[in-house]
PDB file of C-alpha atoms in Angstrom:
ATOM      1  CA  UNK A   1       4.984  88.291  45.078  1.00 51.00           C
ATOM      2  CA  UNK A   2       6.052  89.886  41.666  1.00 52.00           C
ATOM      3  CA  UNK A   3       3.607  90.443  38.758  1.00 45.00           C
ATOM      4  CA  UNK A   4       5.282  87.712  36.778  1.00 47.00           C
ATOM      5  CA  UNK A   5       4.943  85.164  39.473  1.00 47.00           C
ATOM      6  CA  UNK A   6       1.241  86.360  39.903  1.00 44.00           C
ATOM      7  CA  UNK A   7       0.709  85.890  36.114  1.00 42.00           C
ATOM      8  CA  UNK A   8       2.274  82.502  36.039  1.00 44.00           C
ATOM      9  CA  UNK A   9       0.087  81.369  39.033  1.00 46.00           C
ATOM     10  CA  UNK A  10      -3.189  82.661  37.294  1.00 43.00           C
ATOM     11  CA  UNK A  11      -2.067  80.864  34.014  1.00 44.00           C
ATOM     12  CA  UNK A  12      -1.476  77.591  35.954  1.00 47.00           C
ATOM     13  CA  UNK A  13      -4.968  78.023  37.610  1.00 53.00           C
ATOM     14  CA  UNK A  14      -6.650  78.721  34.218  1.00 52.00           C
ATOM     15  CA  UNK A  15      -5.204  75.493  32.833  1.00 68.00           C
ATOM     16  CA  UNK A  16      -6.389  73.137  35.674  1.00 86.00           C
ATOM     17  CA  UNK A  17      -8.307  70.226  34.086  1.00 90.00           C
ATOM     18  CA  UNK A  18     -12.172  70.022  34.888  1.00 94.00           C
ATOM     19  CA  UNK A  19     -12.882  67.066  37.371  1.00 94.00           C
ATOM     20  CA  UNK A  20     -15.891  65.113  36.444  1.00 94.00           C
ATOM     21  CA  UNK A  21     -16.678  64.311  40.104  1.00 93.00           C
ATOM     22  CA  UNK A  22     -16.755  68.104  40.810  1.00 93.00           C
ATOM     23  CA  UNK A  23     -19.746  68.215  38.436  1.00 93.00           C
ATOM     24  CA  UNK A  24     -22.000  66.397  40.869  1.00 89.00           C
ATOM     25  CA  UNK A  25     -23.512  64.178  38.246  1.00 88.00           C
ATOM     26  CA  UNK A  26     -25.102  60.875  39.129  1.00 83.00           C
ATOM     27  CA  UNK A  27     -25.928  57.994  36.695  1.00 75.00           C
ATOM     28  CA  UNK A  28     -29.409  57.513  38.101  1.00 75.00           C
ATOM     29  CA  UNK A  29     -32.398  59.656  38.536  1.00 74.00           C
ATOM     30  CA  UNK A  30     -33.517  58.120  41.800  1.00 73.00           C
ATOM     31  CA  UNK A  31     -32.967  54.922  43.664  1.00 76.00           C
ATOM     32  CA  UNK A  32     -35.506  53.150  45.769  1.00 77.00           C
ATOM     33  CA  UNK A  33     -33.857  49.952  47.616  1.00 73.00           C
ATOM     34  CA  UNK A  34     -31.744  48.150  45.216  1.00 68.00           C
ATOM     35  CA  UNK A  35     -33.724  49.551  42.185  1.00 68.00           C
ATOM     36  CA  UNK A  36     -32.131  52.492  40.224  1.00 69.00           C
ATOM     37  CA  UNK A  37     -33.868  54.348  37.351  1.00 72.00           C
ATOM     38  CA  UNK A  38     -30.566  55.131  35.379  1.00 75.00           C
ATOM     39  CA  UNK A  39     -30.188  58.001  32.940  1.00 77.00           C
ATOM     40  CA  UNK A  40     -28.880  55.726  30.311  1.00 75.00           C
ATOM     41  CA  UNK A  41     -32.364  53.834  30.371  1.00 78.00           C
ATOM     42  CA  UNK A  42     -34.186  57.139  30.124  1.00 85.00           C
ATOM     43  CA  UNK A  43     -32.005  58.098  27.331  1.00 86.00           C
ATOM     44  CA  UNK A  44     -33.063  55.233  25.175  1.00 81.00           C
ATOM     45  CA  UNK A  45     -36.477  55.883  26.149  1.00 87.00           C
ATOM     46  CA  UNK A  46     -36.412  59.590  25.430  1.00 92.00           C
ATOM     47  CA  UNK A  47     -34.659  58.984  22.080  1.00 92.00           C
ATOM     48  CA  UNK A  48     -37.166  56.300  20.959  1.00 91.00           C
ATOM     49  CA  UNK A  49     -40.332  58.332  22.034  1.00 94.00           C
ATOM     50  CA  UNK A  50     -39.060  61.730  20.435  1.00 96.00           C
ATOM     51  CA  UNK A  51     -38.207  59.752  17.319  1.00 95.00           C
ATOM     52  CA  UNK A  52     -41.585  58.211  17.172  1.00 96.00           C
ATOM     53  CA  UNK A  53     -43.328  61.639  17.789  1.00 97.00           C
ATOM     54  CA  UNK A  54     -41.254  63.149  14.847  1.00 97.00           C
ATOM     55  CA  UNK A  55     -42.015  60.306  12.699  1.00 97.00           C
ATOM     56  CA  UNK A  56     -45.810  60.813  13.241  1.00 96.00           C
ATOM     57  CA  UNK A  57     -45.530  64.523  12.046  1.00 97.00           C
ATOM     58  CA  UNK A  58     -43.317  63.427   9.108  1.00 97.00           C
ATOM     59  CA  UNK A  59     -45.904  61.063   7.859  1.00 95.00           C
ATOM     60  CA  UNK A  60     -48.742  63.763   7.715  1.00 94.00           C
ATOM     61  CA  UNK A  61     -46.481  65.814   5.000  1.00 92.00           C
ATOM     62  CA  UNK A  62     -47.198  65.118   1.380  1.00 88.00           C
ATOM     63  CA  UNK A  63     -45.496  61.893  -0.179  1.00 87.00           C
ATOM     64  CA  UNK A  64     -45.287  59.962   2.983  1.00 93.00           C
ATOM     65  CA  UNK A  65     -44.319  56.366   2.243  1.00 94.00           C
ATOM     66  CA  UNK A  66     -46.151  54.854   5.428  1.00 94.00           C
ATOM     67  CA  UNK A  67     -49.245  55.347   7.436  1.00 95.00           C
ATOM     68  CA  UNK A  68     -49.811  55.659  11.188  1.00 95.00           C
ATOM     69  CA  UNK A  69     -50.183  52.002  11.568  1.00 95.00           C
ATOM     70  CA  UNK A  70     -46.808  51.391  10.120  1.00 96.00           C
ATOM     71  CA  UNK A  71     -45.238  54.095  12.299  1.00 96.00           C
ATOM     72  CA  UNK A  72     -46.787  52.186  15.350  1.00 96.00           C
ATOM     73  CA  UNK A  73     -45.234  48.861  14.149  1.00 96.00           C
ATOM     74  CA  UNK A  74     -41.834  50.372  13.586  1.00 95.00           C
ATOM     75  CA  UNK A  75     -41.810  51.898  16.958  1.00 93.00           C
ATOM     76  CA  UNK A  76     -42.380  48.326  18.413  1.00 94.00           C
ATOM     77  CA  UNK A  77     -39.929  46.357  16.251  1.00 95.00           C
ATOM     78  CA  UNK A  78     -37.280  49.002  16.009  1.00 93.00           C
ATOM     79  CA  UNK A  79     -37.175  49.238  19.852  1.00 90.00           C
ATOM     80  CA  UNK A  80     -36.583  45.436  20.021  1.00 90.00           C
ATOM     81  CA  UNK A  81     -34.036  45.747  17.407  1.00 91.00           C
ATOM     82  CA  UNK A  82     -32.098  48.335  19.178  1.00 87.00           C
ATOM     83  CA  UNK A  83     -31.950  46.528  22.391  1.00 84.00           C
ATOM     84  CA  UNK A  84     -31.398  43.041  20.971  1.00 84.00           C
ATOM     85  CA  UNK A  85     -29.122  44.177  18.157  1.00 84.00           C
ATOM     86  CA  UNK A  86     -27.055  46.360  20.388  1.00 80.00           C
ATOM     87  CA  UNK A  87     -26.388  43.598  22.925  1.00 76.00           C
ATOM     88  CA  UNK A  88     -25.742  40.909  20.307  1.00 78.00           C
ATOM     89  CA  UNK A  89     -23.514  43.215  18.391  1.00 75.00           C
ATOM     90  CA  UNK A  90     -21.562  43.849  21.704  1.00 73.00           C
ATOM     91  CA  UNK A  91     -21.075  40.186  22.173  1.00 72.00           C
ATOM     92  CA  UNK A  92     -19.912  39.708  18.495  1.00 73.00           C
ATOM     93  CA  UNK A  93     -17.640  42.661  18.239  1.00 66.00           C
ATOM     94  CA  UNK A  94     -16.230  43.297  21.798  1.00 67.00           C
ATOM     95  CA  UNK A  95     -15.973  40.058  23.625  1.00 64.00           C
ATOM     96  CA  UNK A  96     -14.376  36.754  23.130  1.00 61.00           C
ATOM     97  CA  UNK A  97     -11.263  36.203  21.051  1.00 54.00           C
ATOM     98  CA  UNK A  98      -8.320  38.237  21.936  1.00 54.00           C
ATOM     99  CA  UNK A  99     -10.357  40.854  23.780  1.00 52.00           C
ATOM    100  CA  UNK A 100      -9.640  39.311  27.264  1.00 55.00           C
ATOM    101  CA  UNK A 101     -13.356  39.248  28.042  1.00 58.00           C
ATOM    102  CA  UNK A 102     -15.315  35.709  27.930  1.00 55.00           C
ATOM    103  CA  UNK A 103     -17.506  35.525  25.058  1.00 60.00           C
ATOM    104  CA  UNK A 104     -21.081  36.537  26.024  1.00 57.00           C
ATOM    105  CA  UNK A 105     -22.282  33.929  23.239  1.00 60.00           C
ATOM    106  CA  UNK A 106     -21.188  31.240  25.620  1.00 63.00           C
ATOM    107  CA  UNK A 107     -23.137  32.502  28.438  1.00 66.00           C
ATOM    108  CA  UNK A 108     -26.674  33.230  27.501  1.00 65.00           C
ATOM    109  CA  UNK A 109     -27.586  34.446  31.099  1.00 60.00           C
ATOM    110  CA  UNK A 110     -24.816  37.016  30.886  1.00 60.00           C
ATOM    111  CA  UNK A 111     -25.963  38.069  27.228  1.00 60.00           C
ATOM    112  CA  UNK A 112     -29.659  38.676  28.646  1.00 57.00           C
ATOM    113  CA  UNK A 113     -28.080  40.730  31.542  1.00 57.00           C
ATOM    114  CA  UNK A 114     -28.735  44.127  30.040  1.00 54.00           C
ATOM    115  CA  UNK A 115     -28.279  45.913  33.197  1.00 50.00           C
ATOM    116  CA  UNK A 116     -24.513  45.069  33.270  1.00 52.00           C
ATOM    117  CA  UNK A 117     -24.006  47.407  30.175  1.00 56.00           C
ATOM    118  CA  UNK A 118     -22.508  46.621  26.963  1.00 65.00           C
ATOM    119  CA  UNK A 119     -24.264  47.868  23.699  1.00 69.00           C
ATOM    120  CA  UNK A 120     -23.001  48.155  20.134  1.00 73.00           C
ATOM    121  CA  UNK A 121     -23.922  51.012  17.829  1.00 74.00           C
ATOM    122  CA  UNK A 122     -23.436  48.784  14.857  1.00 74.00           C
ATOM    123  CA  UNK A 123     -25.331  45.847  16.236  1.00 82.00           C
ATOM    124  CA  UNK A 124     -28.196  48.098  17.127  1.00 84.00           C
ATOM    125  CA  UNK A 125     -28.139  49.558  13.447  1.00 85.00           C
ATOM    126  CA  UNK A 126     -28.442  45.845  12.135  1.00 88.00           C
ATOM    127  CA  UNK A 127     -31.472  45.463  14.588  1.00 91.00           C
ATOM    128  CA  UNK A 128     -33.206  48.302  13.272  1.00 91.00           C
ATOM    129  CA  UNK A 129     -32.442  47.526   9.649  1.00 92.00           C
ATOM    130  CA  UNK A 130     -33.961  44.176  10.134  1.00 94.00           C
ATOM    131  CA  UNK A 131     -37.142  45.677  11.951  1.00 95.00           C
ATOM    132  CA  UNK A 132     -37.531  48.107   9.005  1.00 95.00           C
ATOM    133  CA  UNK A 133     -37.339  45.166   6.451  1.00 96.00           C
ATOM    134  CA  UNK A 134     -39.886  43.268   8.499  1.00 96.00           C
ATOM    135  CA  UNK A 135     -42.328  46.145   8.620  1.00 96.00           C
ATOM    136  CA  UNK A 136     -41.906  47.084   5.032  1.00 96.00           C
ATOM    137  CA  UNK A 137     -42.265  43.530   3.668  1.00 96.00           C
ATOM    138  CA  UNK A 138     -45.403  42.785   5.844  1.00 95.00           C
ATOM    139  CA  UNK A 139     -46.953  46.314   4.705  1.00 93.00           C
ATOM    140  CA  UNK A 140     -45.759  45.982   1.219  1.00 94.00           C
ATOM    141  CA  UNK A 141     -43.828  49.218   1.839  1.00 95.00           C
ATOM    142  CA  UNK A 142     -40.934  50.851  -0.303  1.00 95.00           C
ATOM    143  CA  UNK A 143     -37.943  49.841   2.143  1.00 96.00           C
ATOM    144  CA  UNK A 144     -35.715  52.623   0.837  1.00 96.00           C
ATOM    145  CA  UNK A 145     -38.251  55.341   1.543  1.00 96.00           C
ATOM    146  CA  UNK A 146     -38.986  53.731   4.955  1.00 96.00           C
ATOM    147  CA  UNK A 147     -35.515  53.977   5.790  1.00 96.00           C
ATOM    148  CA  UNK A 148     -35.254  57.592   4.599  1.00 97.00           C
ATOM    149  CA  UNK A 149     -37.933  58.599   7.224  1.00 97.00           C
ATOM    150  CA  UNK A 150     -36.499  56.554   9.939  1.00 96.00           C
ATOM    151  CA  UNK A 151     -32.916  57.926   9.276  1.00 96.00           C
ATOM    152  CA  UNK A 152     -34.136  61.483  10.062  1.00 98.00           C
ATOM    153  CA  UNK A 153     -35.275  60.412  13.515  1.00 96.00           C
ATOM    154  CA  UNK A 154     -32.348  58.389  14.695  1.00 94.00           C
ATOM    155  CA  UNK A 155     -29.954  61.473  15.680  1.00 96.00           C
ATOM    156  CA  UNK A 156     -32.466  62.073  18.709  1.00 96.00           C
ATOM    157  CA  UNK A 157     -31.385  58.721  20.228  1.00 92.00           C
ATOM    158  CA  UNK A 158     -27.669  59.416  19.411  1.00 93.00           C
ATOM    159  CA  UNK A 159     -27.708  62.764  21.071  1.00 95.00           C
ATOM    160  CA  UNK A 160     -29.448  61.439  24.280  1.00 93.00           C
ATOM    161  CA  UNK A 161     -27.322  58.338  24.449  1.00 89.00           C
ATOM    162  CA  UNK A 162     -24.113  59.985  24.292  1.00 92.00           C
ATOM    163  CA  UNK A 163     -25.167  62.517  26.890  1.00 93.00           C
ATOM    164  CA  UNK A 164     -25.959  59.600  29.190  1.00 90.00           C
ATOM    165  CA  UNK A 165     -22.551  58.287  28.461  1.00 89.00           C
ATOM    166  CA  UNK A 166     -21.160  61.530  29.840  1.00 93.00           C
ATOM    167  CA  UNK A 167     -23.510  61.653  32.762  1.00 91.00           C
ATOM    168  CA  UNK A 168     -22.188  58.061  33.578  1.00 87.00           C
ATOM    169  CA  UNK A 169     -18.719  59.198  33.281  1.00 89.00           C
ATOM    170  CA  UNK A 170     -17.788  56.179  30.874  1.00 85.00           C
ATOM    171  CA  UNK A 171     -16.507  55.810  27.434  1.00 86.00           C
ATOM    172  CA  UNK A 172     -14.112  58.663  28.081  1.00 91.00           C
ATOM    173  CA  UNK A 173     -11.556  60.069  25.681  1.00 94.00           C
ATOM    174  CA  UNK A 174      -7.701  59.586  25.269  1.00 94.00           C
ATOM    175  CA  UNK A 175      -5.298  61.591  27.316  1.00 95.00           C
ATOM    176  CA  UNK A 176      -5.045  65.032  25.942  1.00 95.00           C
ATOM    177  CA  UNK A 177      -1.686  66.015  24.260  1.00 91.00           C
ATOM    178  CA  UNK A 178      -2.370  69.708  24.755  1.00 87.00           C
ATOM    179  CA  UNK A 179      -2.076  70.467  28.254  1.00 80.00           C
ATOM    180  CA  UNK A 180      -3.821  73.983  27.814  1.00 86.00           C
ATOM    181  CA  UNK A 181      -6.957  72.399  26.362  1.00 92.00           C
ATOM    182  CA  UNK A 182      -9.728  74.245  28.416  1.00 92.00           C
ATOM    183  CA  UNK A 183     -12.369  71.403  28.451  1.00 95.00           C
ATOM    184  CA  UNK A 184      -9.813  68.490  29.373  1.00 95.00           C
ATOM    185  CA  UNK A 185     -11.426  66.458  31.981  1.00 96.00           C
ATOM    186  CA  UNK A 186     -10.263  63.866  34.560  1.00 96.00           C
ATOM    187  CA  UNK A 187     -12.750  61.091  34.876  1.00 95.00           C
ATOM    188  CA  UNK A 188     -13.343  58.508  37.725  1.00 91.00           C
ATOM    189  CA  UNK A 189     -11.581  55.206  37.049  1.00 87.00           C
ATOM    190  CA  UNK A 190      -9.597  56.658  34.090  1.00 91.00           C
ATOM    191  CA  UNK A 191      -6.448  57.562  35.979  1.00 92.00           C
ATOM    192  CA  UNK A 192      -5.115  61.241  37.105  1.00 93.00           C
ATOM    193  CA  UNK A 193      -4.325  62.517  33.577  1.00 94.00           C
ATOM    194  CA  UNK A 194      -6.699  64.835  31.821  1.00 95.00           C
ATOM    195  CA  UNK A 195      -8.740  63.418  28.795  1.00 96.00           C
ATOM    196  CA  UNK A 196     -11.090  64.422  25.975  1.00 97.00           C
ATOM    197  CA  UNK A 197     -14.593  64.415  26.900  1.00 97.00           C
ATOM    198  CA  UNK A 198     -15.219  62.409  23.888  1.00 96.00           C
ATOM    199  CA  UNK A 199     -18.914  61.605  24.799  1.00 96.00           C
ATOM    200  CA  UNK A 200     -19.742  65.339  24.227  1.00 97.00           C
ATOM    201  CA  UNK A 201     -17.924  65.189  20.903  1.00 97.00           C
ATOM    202  CA  UNK A 202     -20.073  62.391  19.892  1.00 96.00           C
ATOM    203  CA  UNK A 203     -23.214  64.147  21.132  1.00 97.00           C
ATOM    204  CA  UNK A 204     -22.262  66.931  19.025  1.00 97.00           C
ATOM    205  CA  UNK A 205     -21.346  65.252  15.921  1.00 97.00           C
ATOM    206  CA  UNK A 206     -23.549  62.218  15.927  1.00 95.00           C
ATOM    207  CA  UNK A 207     -26.544  63.937  17.467  1.00 96.00           C
ATOM    208  CA  UNK A 208     -26.835  67.713  17.318  1.00 97.00           C
ATOM    209  CA  UNK A 209     -25.245  68.215  14.135  1.00 98.00           C
ATOM    210  CA  UNK A 210     -26.940  65.416  12.248  1.00 98.00           C
ATOM    211  CA  UNK A 211     -30.382  66.618  13.858  1.00 98.00           C
ATOM    212  CA  UNK A 212     -29.826  69.968  12.178  1.00 98.00           C
ATOM    213  CA  UNK A 213     -28.798  68.454   8.807  1.00 98.00           C
ATOM    214  CA  UNK A 214     -31.311  65.753   8.628  1.00 98.00           C
ATOM    215  CA  UNK A 215     -34.360  67.854   9.631  1.00 98.00           C
ATOM    216  CA  UNK A 216     -33.146  70.683   7.264  1.00 98.00           C
ATOM    217  CA  UNK A 217     -33.141  68.235   4.542  1.00 98.00           C
ATOM    218  CA  UNK A 218     -36.415  66.899   5.221  1.00 97.00           C
ATOM    219  CA  UNK A 219     -38.411  70.040   6.047  1.00 97.00           C
ATOM    220  CA  UNK A 220     -36.726  72.534   3.810  1.00 96.00           C
ATOM    221  CA  UNK A 221     -35.908  70.658   0.642  1.00 96.00           C
ATOM    222  CA  UNK A 222     -37.481  67.806  -1.502  1.00 94.00           C
ATOM    223  CA  UNK A 223     -34.933  65.293  -0.499  1.00 96.00           C
ATOM    224  CA  UNK A 224     -37.525  62.743   0.758  1.00 95.00           C
ATOM    225  CA  UNK A 225     -38.695  62.595  -2.856  1.00 95.00           C
ATOM    226  CA  UNK A 226     -35.349  61.162  -3.889  1.00 96.00           C
ATOM    227  CA  UNK A 227     -35.409  57.653  -2.646  1.00 96.00           C
ATOM    228  CA  UNK A 228     -32.373  56.733  -0.626  1.00 97.00           C
ATOM    229  CA  UNK A 229     -30.875  60.316  -0.336  1.00 98.00           C
ATOM    230  CA  UNK A 230     -31.803  60.884   3.307  1.00 98.00           C
ATOM    231  CA  UNK A 231     -30.401  57.483   4.555  1.00 97.00           C
ATOM    232  CA  UNK A 232     -27.329  57.912   2.416  1.00 98.00           C
ATOM    233  CA  UNK A 233     -26.622  61.340   4.009  1.00 98.00           C
ATOM    234  CA  UNK A 234     -27.286  59.907   7.464  1.00 97.00           C
ATOM    235  CA  UNK A 235     -25.152  56.680   6.905  1.00 96.00           C
ATOM    236  CA  UNK A 236     -22.240  58.712   5.627  1.00 98.00           C
ATOM    237  CA  UNK A 237     -22.825  61.512   8.241  1.00 97.00           C
ATOM    238  CA  UNK A 238     -22.735  59.304  11.224  1.00 95.00           C
ATOM    239  CA  UNK A 239     -19.970  57.069  10.067  1.00 95.00           C
ATOM    240  CA  UNK A 240     -17.621  59.853   9.385  1.00 96.00           C
ATOM    241  CA  UNK A 241     -18.654  61.440  12.755  1.00 96.00           C
ATOM    242  CA  UNK A 242     -17.854  58.035  14.452  1.00 93.00           C
ATOM    243  CA  UNK A 243     -14.663  57.704  12.544  1.00 95.00           C
ATOM    244  CA  UNK A 244     -13.464  61.158  13.591  1.00 96.00           C
ATOM    245  CA  UNK A 245     -14.335  60.989  17.197  1.00 95.00           C
ATOM    246  CA  UNK A 246     -12.533  57.584  17.631  1.00 92.00           C
ATOM    247  CA  UNK A 247      -9.176  59.512  17.178  1.00 93.00           C
ATOM    248  CA  UNK A 248     -10.135  61.323  20.610  1.00 95.00           C
ATOM    249  CA  UNK A 249     -12.042  58.253  22.284  1.00 91.00           C
ATOM    250  CA  UNK A 250     -10.065  55.708  24.343  1.00 87.00           C
ATOM    251  CA  UNK A 251     -10.541  52.296  22.826  1.00 80.00           C
ATOM    252  CA  UNK A 252     -12.245  49.724  24.805  1.00 70.00           C
ATOM    253  CA  UNK A 253      -9.721  48.227  27.207  1.00 66.00           C
ATOM    254  CA  UNK A 254     -10.074  44.638  25.800  1.00 62.00           C
ATOM    255  CA  UNK A 255      -9.295  46.181  22.194  1.00 66.00           C
ATOM    256  CA  UNK A 256      -6.460  48.472  22.879  1.00 72.00           C
ATOM    257  CA  UNK A 257      -3.997  45.799  21.459  1.00 77.00           C
ATOM    258  CA  UNK A 258      -6.310  45.398  18.457  1.00 73.00           C
ATOM    259  CA  UNK A 259      -6.095  49.125  17.622  1.00 74.00           C
ATOM    260  CA  UNK A 260      -2.480  49.312  18.292  1.00 76.00           C
ATOM    261  CA  UNK A 261      -1.729  46.482  15.892  1.00 81.00           C
ATOM    262  CA  UNK A 262      -4.049  47.646  13.104  1.00 79.00           C
ATOM    263  CA  UNK A 263      -3.754  51.507  13.386  1.00 80.00           C
ATOM    264  CA  UNK A 264      -7.364  51.834  13.729  1.00 83.00           C
ATOM    265  CA  UNK A 265      -9.981  51.152  16.412  1.00 85.00           C
ATOM    266  CA  UNK A 266     -12.681  48.585  16.180  1.00 80.00           C
ATOM    267  CA  UNK A 267     -15.215  51.489  15.771  1.00 81.00           C
ATOM    268  CA  UNK A 268     -13.327  52.945  12.804  1.00 90.00           C
ATOM    269  CA  UNK A 269     -13.038  49.482  10.992  1.00 90.00           C
ATOM    270  CA  UNK A 270     -16.629  49.069  11.281  1.00 85.00           C
ATOM    271  CA  UNK A 271     -17.601  52.484  10.109  1.00 92.00           C
ATOM    272  CA  UNK A 272     -15.558  52.283   6.755  1.00 94.00           C
ATOM    273  CA  UNK A 273     -17.925  49.956   5.082  1.00 94.00           C
ATOM    274  CA  UNK A 274     -20.833  52.403   6.316  1.00 93.00           C
ATOM    275  CA  UNK A 275     -19.115  55.297   4.688  1.00 96.00           C
ATOM    276  CA  UNK A 276     -18.734  53.498   1.289  1.00 97.00           C
ATOM    277  CA  UNK A 277     -22.657  52.380   1.534  1.00 97.00           C
ATOM    278  CA  UNK A 278     -23.810  55.986   2.434  1.00 97.00           C
ATOM    279  CA  UNK A 279     -21.852  57.439  -0.530  1.00 98.00           C
ATOM    280  CA  UNK A 280     -23.362  54.703  -2.869  1.00 98.00           C
ATOM    281  CA  UNK A 281     -26.817  55.583  -1.722  1.00 98.00           C
ATOM    282  CA  UNK A 282     -26.323  59.398  -2.334  1.00 98.00           C
ATOM    283  CA  UNK A 283     -24.957  58.700  -5.652  1.00 98.00           C
ATOM    284  CA  UNK A 284     -27.729  56.369  -6.678  1.00 97.00           C
ATOM    285  CA  UNK A 285     -30.377  58.984  -5.383  1.00 97.00           C
ATOM    286  CA  UNK A 286     -28.989  61.816  -7.351  1.00 97.00           C
ATOM    287  CA  UNK A 287     -28.501  59.755 -10.557  1.00 96.00           C
ATOM    288  CA  UNK A 288     -32.322  59.113 -10.714  1.00 93.00           C
ATOM    289  CA  UNK A 289     -35.142  61.712 -11.329  1.00 92.00           C
ATOM    290  CA  UNK A 290     -37.046  62.737  -8.240  1.00 91.00           C
ATOM    291  CA  UNK A 291     -40.497  61.341  -7.545  1.00 89.00           C
ATOM    292  CA  UNK A 292     -43.101  63.327  -9.469  1.00 76.00           C
ATOM    293  CA  UNK A 293     -45.882  61.632  -7.829  1.00 64.00           C
ATOM    294  CA  UNK A 294     -46.387  59.300  -4.847  1.00 64.00           C
ATOM    295  CA  UNK A 295     -49.099  56.581  -4.144  1.00 63.00           C
ATOM    296  CA  UNK A 296     -50.928  57.469  -1.110  1.00 58.00           C
ATOM    297  CA  UNK A 297     -50.727  55.131   1.915  1.00 67.00           C
ATOM    298  CA  UNK A 298     -54.093  54.416   3.482  1.00 62.00           C
ATOM    299  CA  UNK A 299     -54.365  54.940   7.090  1.00 58.00           C
TER     300      UNK A 299
END
């Protein structure tokens, strides 16, 4: 075989896509009979527990707007808000209407069947906001400052959740337009064409990048003394990350027609108000003087 033919064969071999099935991933840690402990469930648990642990560290620093008892309440109510909000948000935004999937609101039993999957980030966000509002009202806390502290912890859950999506081989990306993309991947049930591993893009942008940004702002600056700045940065950052990744993520099957008609996916339309809200919070926080003193919260 000539050198030219060898080079061509080597190039063709180098540009072969990665096959997800060859990675040896399983969507569960172990199985006993019909029971499976799934990585997705563990991802939710790990994100919530790590966020709670970090929150307990944050409230020990000067200027904390809440005490340990408030952190315990937030851990409980935010967990409920994530699960119920995520599920109800999925029922609202991703089923019924023209989606081709019967509305989950019309079937309470299916709505409660969490093991069948289907969670909405935006619904979970609303659930967390309601949980924070309840704890803040009951404890007579400054809601905006509580939101600042919670915002620093949320990216942990985003990182683990998106990695779990990848391990499950779900929520894959669009078919790649560049055949030489070295990390293009063929996913089960997604056809034979290589696609973007958009779950990893989301893990990097919504999770890892925001972890670095939010922790740096909290621990290396006095951002926590400007009410609304941290939650504004988080809201803007995660919304921009989601809007960007949606260009590489395959729209939900039931919403592909919607994306084709409107030019943007459902996820992108839902992030636009978040971007505007985040920018408004940042502008408000920077327009006001930083807190000079903070009323101590009793334990």
